[in-house]
Amino acid sequence: MNRQRQVIDISRRQMLRGIGGATLALPVLPSLLCKTAYAADPVFTRPPRLWWVTTEHGGAFEASMFPGTSLLTNSQALYSDHTVKSGALAATTSGSDTVVSPVLRAPSSALSAALVAKMNVLWGLDVPFYIAHNTGLHLGNYARNDGNGGDGKAVQAFPRPTIDQIMAWSPSFYSNLSSIRERAMIMSNRPVSWNYTDPSMTSSTIDNVRGYSSSLDLFNKIFVPTTGGGPAPRAPIVDRVLANYNRLRNGNTRLSAADKQRLDDHVARIAELQRKLTTTVSGASCSMVTTPTDNANKHSANTAADAGKQLQLWNEVAAAAFMCGTSRIGVLAYGDTSRFTAYGGDWHQEVAHQWQLADKQALLVQSYQQFFASVMVDMAKRLDSVEEVPGLTYLDHSLLVWTQESGMETHGSVSVPVVTFGSAAGRLKTGLLCDYRRVGNAASTYDPGAGCKQTLGLLYSQWLATVLQTMGVPPSEYERWGTKGYGYPFITKESWTPPFAKHYGDTSSRYFMNASTILPFLGKT
């Protein structure tokens, strides 16, 4: 009789007990962890982690950002008039570099063939209105845009928490907070992460979640030295103020609704602070972590080396937190990539807005390639170099994502590039180029300039919903306004934009109604 191998959800405590034992002891024998004999190792599972890095602008030609279409050997008829394609990523070698595309290129000593097999490149994900300059597109708060046009101004009235915060406060994602020092590590003060002022109340206002400007400060928040003895723990802070809070909130008739909300928000923040202060972390994986001797905020020189070093110091802290189990979410929000070319002028006006010119395009491609190699590949390699359970690394149990503010056209939101590493604990297929564009249909194609053509595809909000579900957050926890996907449902009202209305119809069209479906080719059945 054939028995299906058992899947074991091995806990962090079990792993640390194994690590903490004497090295003279027998090794862990996975096949003996099950009561039933399967004559094979069981399959270990771990909860997935998310690390997301963002950059400003966009502007790289699609031929530079994405691999060649010759890789697209598989087709799926999504609709009768919309076929999507995929294919296995295939890298070439140029000198000492591994090359997936002109942007997705790094030294072969870091970007190995095995790492390429854990990578995905997604092409054809759109935000169907003129969002222009923004920091909210990346993680789903489309309202955080600069209001450069009528579309952006209209959407500003409908803010949403970003998906990192939806996950951070979801009981489906964090079923156990006993070792979690930071629900989500927000690195830098760029306004990328947003949440309710009281995460337990969706009626509260939505505000920016300010991040850390010092990687060393974040490290000191994440890691707590284990100590023995000491005085008895003091009564929780919340208990000491709760009686006064209840008396004021419920007994004072002069208190306005807005002031009641302020009180609720204040007590919620105190409760979360108390939880962090009483979290205990122990085990070999944490006790062996050493305090960094360098700090990201010390690296601001206008050189590619210093820019890379700054972001690698953030990577170091985030990777250690993932391995220690003190956080499972990291968001690294970066600005423009000018330092990766040592550009000394106005990058925004002189380079990003001149993306059609050959010399400016070369600078954009150079900056993104250096960023990819120095930051994205660095984090992937860090996590892939350490085995978490037999045969699986920390990268295998993580999802690393890089997104840009715009697509090929600066200010434009057609084919916003998405580059990933990791399978999110085996929940996503990897090693793929996925092309979601509606190629061959004139109603979906337009010319943004510079002799290029772009083609519309699927909603970026479907990608955000895919990430949430991959992380274990069901649609019932994130869908709003009676629509699917994540992000405010909106179609451009302008007449001069790409053909969003022709392609996507309205917010009740097939694309919006299926936006909570896992993107084609990625899900494992």
PDB file of N, CA and C in Angstrom, residues 10-11 17 31 48 67-68 115 121 148 152 176 181 200 215 250 289 306 312 315 332-333 346 425 432 476 500 519:
ATOM      1  N   ILE A  10       6.845  22.195  11.144  1.00  0.00           N
ATOM      2  CA  ILE A  10       7.792  22.199  12.248  1.00  0.00           C
ATOM      3  C   ILE A  10       7.856  23.585  12.865  1.00  0.00           C
ATOM      4  N   SER A  11       7.750  23.642  14.173  1.00  0.00           N
ATOM      5  CA  SER A  11       7.708  24.930  14.854  1.00  0.00           C
ATOM      6  C   SER A  11       9.106  25.489  15.042  1.00  0.00           C
ATOM      7  N   ARG A  17      15.316  23.961  19.622  1.00  0.00           N
ATOM      8  CA  ARG A  17      15.737  22.892  20.521  1.00  0.00           C
ATOM      9  C   ARG A  17      16.795  22.015  19.852  1.00  0.00           C
ATOM     10  N   SER A  31      12.731  11.246   9.140  1.00  0.00           N
ATOM     11  CA  SER A  31      11.773  10.173   8.921  1.00  0.00           C
ATOM     12  C   SER A  31      11.246   9.595  10.223  1.00  0.00           C
ATOM     13  N   PRO A  48       5.199  31.452   5.562  1.00  0.00           N
ATOM     14  CA  PRO A  48       5.950  32.284   4.623  1.00  0.00           C
ATOM     15  C   PRO A  48       6.275  33.654   5.199  1.00  0.00           C
ATOM     16  N   PRO A  67      12.967  39.752 -19.899  1.00  0.00           N
ATOM     17  CA  PRO A  67      13.646  38.798 -20.790  1.00  0.00           C
ATOM     18  C   PRO A  67      12.932  38.726 -22.141  1.00  0.00           C
ATOM     19  N   GLY A  68      13.558  38.079 -23.092  1.00  0.00           N
ATOM     20  CA  GLY A  68      13.008  37.979 -24.443  1.00  0.00           C
ATOM     21  C   GLY A  68      11.753  37.120 -24.512  1.00  0.00           C
ATOM     22  N   LEU A 115      19.733  30.043  -8.239  1.00  0.00           N
ATOM     23  CA  LEU A 115      18.975  31.200  -7.763  1.00  0.00           C
ATOM     24  C   LEU A 115      18.013  31.704  -8.849  1.00  0.00           C
ATOM     25  N   VAL A 121       9.664  36.723 -13.070  1.00  0.00           N
ATOM     26  CA  VAL A 121       9.539  38.051 -13.666  1.00  0.00           C
ATOM     27  C   VAL A 121       8.129  38.152 -14.229  1.00  0.00           C
ATOM     28  N   ASN A 148      -1.199  64.524  -9.415  1.00  0.00           N
ATOM     29  CA  ASN A 148      -0.726  65.215 -10.619  1.00  0.00           C
ATOM     30  C   ASN A 148      -1.784  65.347 -11.701  1.00  0.00           C
ATOM     31  N   GLY A 152      -5.670  60.837 -10.181  1.00  0.00           N
ATOM     32  CA  GLY A 152      -5.012  60.723  -8.886  1.00  0.00           C
ATOM     33  C   GLY A 152      -5.753  61.465  -7.794  1.00  0.00           C
ATOM     34  N   ASN A 176       0.460  33.326  15.812  1.00  0.00           N
ATOM     35  CA  ASN A 176       1.187  33.292  17.082  1.00  0.00           C
ATOM     36  C   ASN A 176       2.189  34.439  17.093  1.00  0.00           C
ATOM     37  N   ARG A 181       8.754  40.631  17.524  1.00  0.00           N
ATOM     38  CA  ARG A 181       9.091  41.938  18.080  1.00  0.00           C
ATOM     39  C   ARG A 181       8.585  43.084  17.210  1.00  0.00           C
ATOM     40  N   SER A 200      -7.385  47.689  14.953  1.00  0.00           N
ATOM     41  CA  SER A 200      -8.525  46.839  15.284  1.00  0.00           C
ATOM     42  C   SER A 200      -9.846  47.462  14.863  1.00  0.00           C
ATOM     43  N   SER A 215      19.397  51.493  10.680  1.00  0.00           N
ATOM     44  CA  SER A 215      19.343  50.028  10.708  1.00  0.00           C
ATOM     45  C   SER A 215      19.759  49.493  12.074  1.00  0.00           C
ATOM     46  N   ASN A 250     -16.340  56.578  28.432  1.00  0.00           N
ATOM     47  CA  ASN A 250     -17.742  56.197  28.535  1.00  0.00           C
ATOM     48  C   ASN A 250     -18.555  57.070  29.488  1.00  0.00           C
ATOM     49  N   VAL A 289      23.445  35.861  17.244  1.00  0.00           N
ATOM     50  CA  VAL A 289      23.424  37.072  16.432  1.00  0.00           C
ATOM     51  C   VAL A 289      24.271  38.143  17.108  1.00  0.00           C
ATOM     52  N   ASP A 306      28.549  52.847  -2.087  1.00  0.00           N
ATOM     53  CA  ASP A 306      27.978  53.281  -0.812  1.00  0.00           C
ATOM     54  C   ASP A 306      26.456  53.108  -0.800  1.00  0.00           C
ATOM     55  N   GLN A 312      22.357  47.065   1.841  1.00  0.00           N
ATOM     56  CA  GLN A 312      22.762  45.746   2.328  1.00  0.00           C
ATOM     57  C   GLN A 312      22.739  45.670   3.849  1.00  0.00           C
ATOM     58  N   ASN A 315      19.318  44.885   4.641  1.00  0.00           N
ATOM     59  CA  ASN A 315      19.121  43.461   4.335  1.00  0.00           C
ATOM     60  C   ASN A 315      19.640  42.578   5.465  1.00  0.00           C
ATOM     61  N   LEU A 332      11.393  47.652   2.486  1.00  0.00           N
ATOM     62  CA  LEU A 332      12.535  48.540   2.300  1.00  0.00           C
ATOM     63  C   LEU A 332      12.183  49.542   1.205  1.00  0.00           C
ATOM     64  N   ALA A 333      11.865  50.763   1.605  1.00  0.00           N
ATOM     65  CA  ALA A 333      11.390  51.782   0.667  1.00  0.00           C
ATOM     66  C   ALA A 333      12.547  52.692   0.276  1.00  0.00           C
ATOM     67  N   ASP A 346      19.884  66.697 -11.442  1.00  0.00           N
ATOM     68  CA  ASP A 346      18.491  66.483 -11.080  1.00  0.00           C
ATOM     69  C   ASP A 346      17.988  65.224 -11.789  1.00  0.00           C
ATOM     70  N   ALA A 425       7.213  29.482   0.872  1.00  0.00           N
ATOM     71  CA  ALA A 425       6.964  28.180   1.517  1.00  0.00           C
ATOM     72  C   ALA A 425       6.271  27.208   0.570  1.00  0.00           C
ATOM     73  N   LEU A 432      10.035  31.445 -13.593  1.00  0.00           N
ATOM     74  CA  LEU A 432       9.139  31.742 -14.714  1.00  0.00           C
ATOM     75  C   LEU A 432       9.224  33.188 -15.179  1.00  0.00           C
ATOM     76  N   SER A 476     -11.774  37.205   2.344  1.00  0.00           N
ATOM     77  CA  SER A 476     -12.726  37.756   3.313  1.00  0.00           C
ATOM     78  C   SER A 476     -12.088  38.785   4.230  1.00  0.00           C
ATOM     79  N   PHE A 500      -7.052  52.463 -21.297  1.00  0.00           N
ATOM     80  CA  PHE A 500      -7.522  51.703 -20.144  1.00  0.00           C
ATOM     81  C   PHE A 500      -9.007  51.355 -20.250  1.00  0.00           C
ATOM     82  N   LEU A 519      -2.908  34.782  -9.820  1.00  0.00           N
ATOM     83  CA  LEU A 519      -2.466  35.039 -11.193  1.00  0.00           C
ATOM     84  C   LEU A 519      -2.111  33.738 -11.923  1.00  0.00           C
TER      85      LEU A 519
END
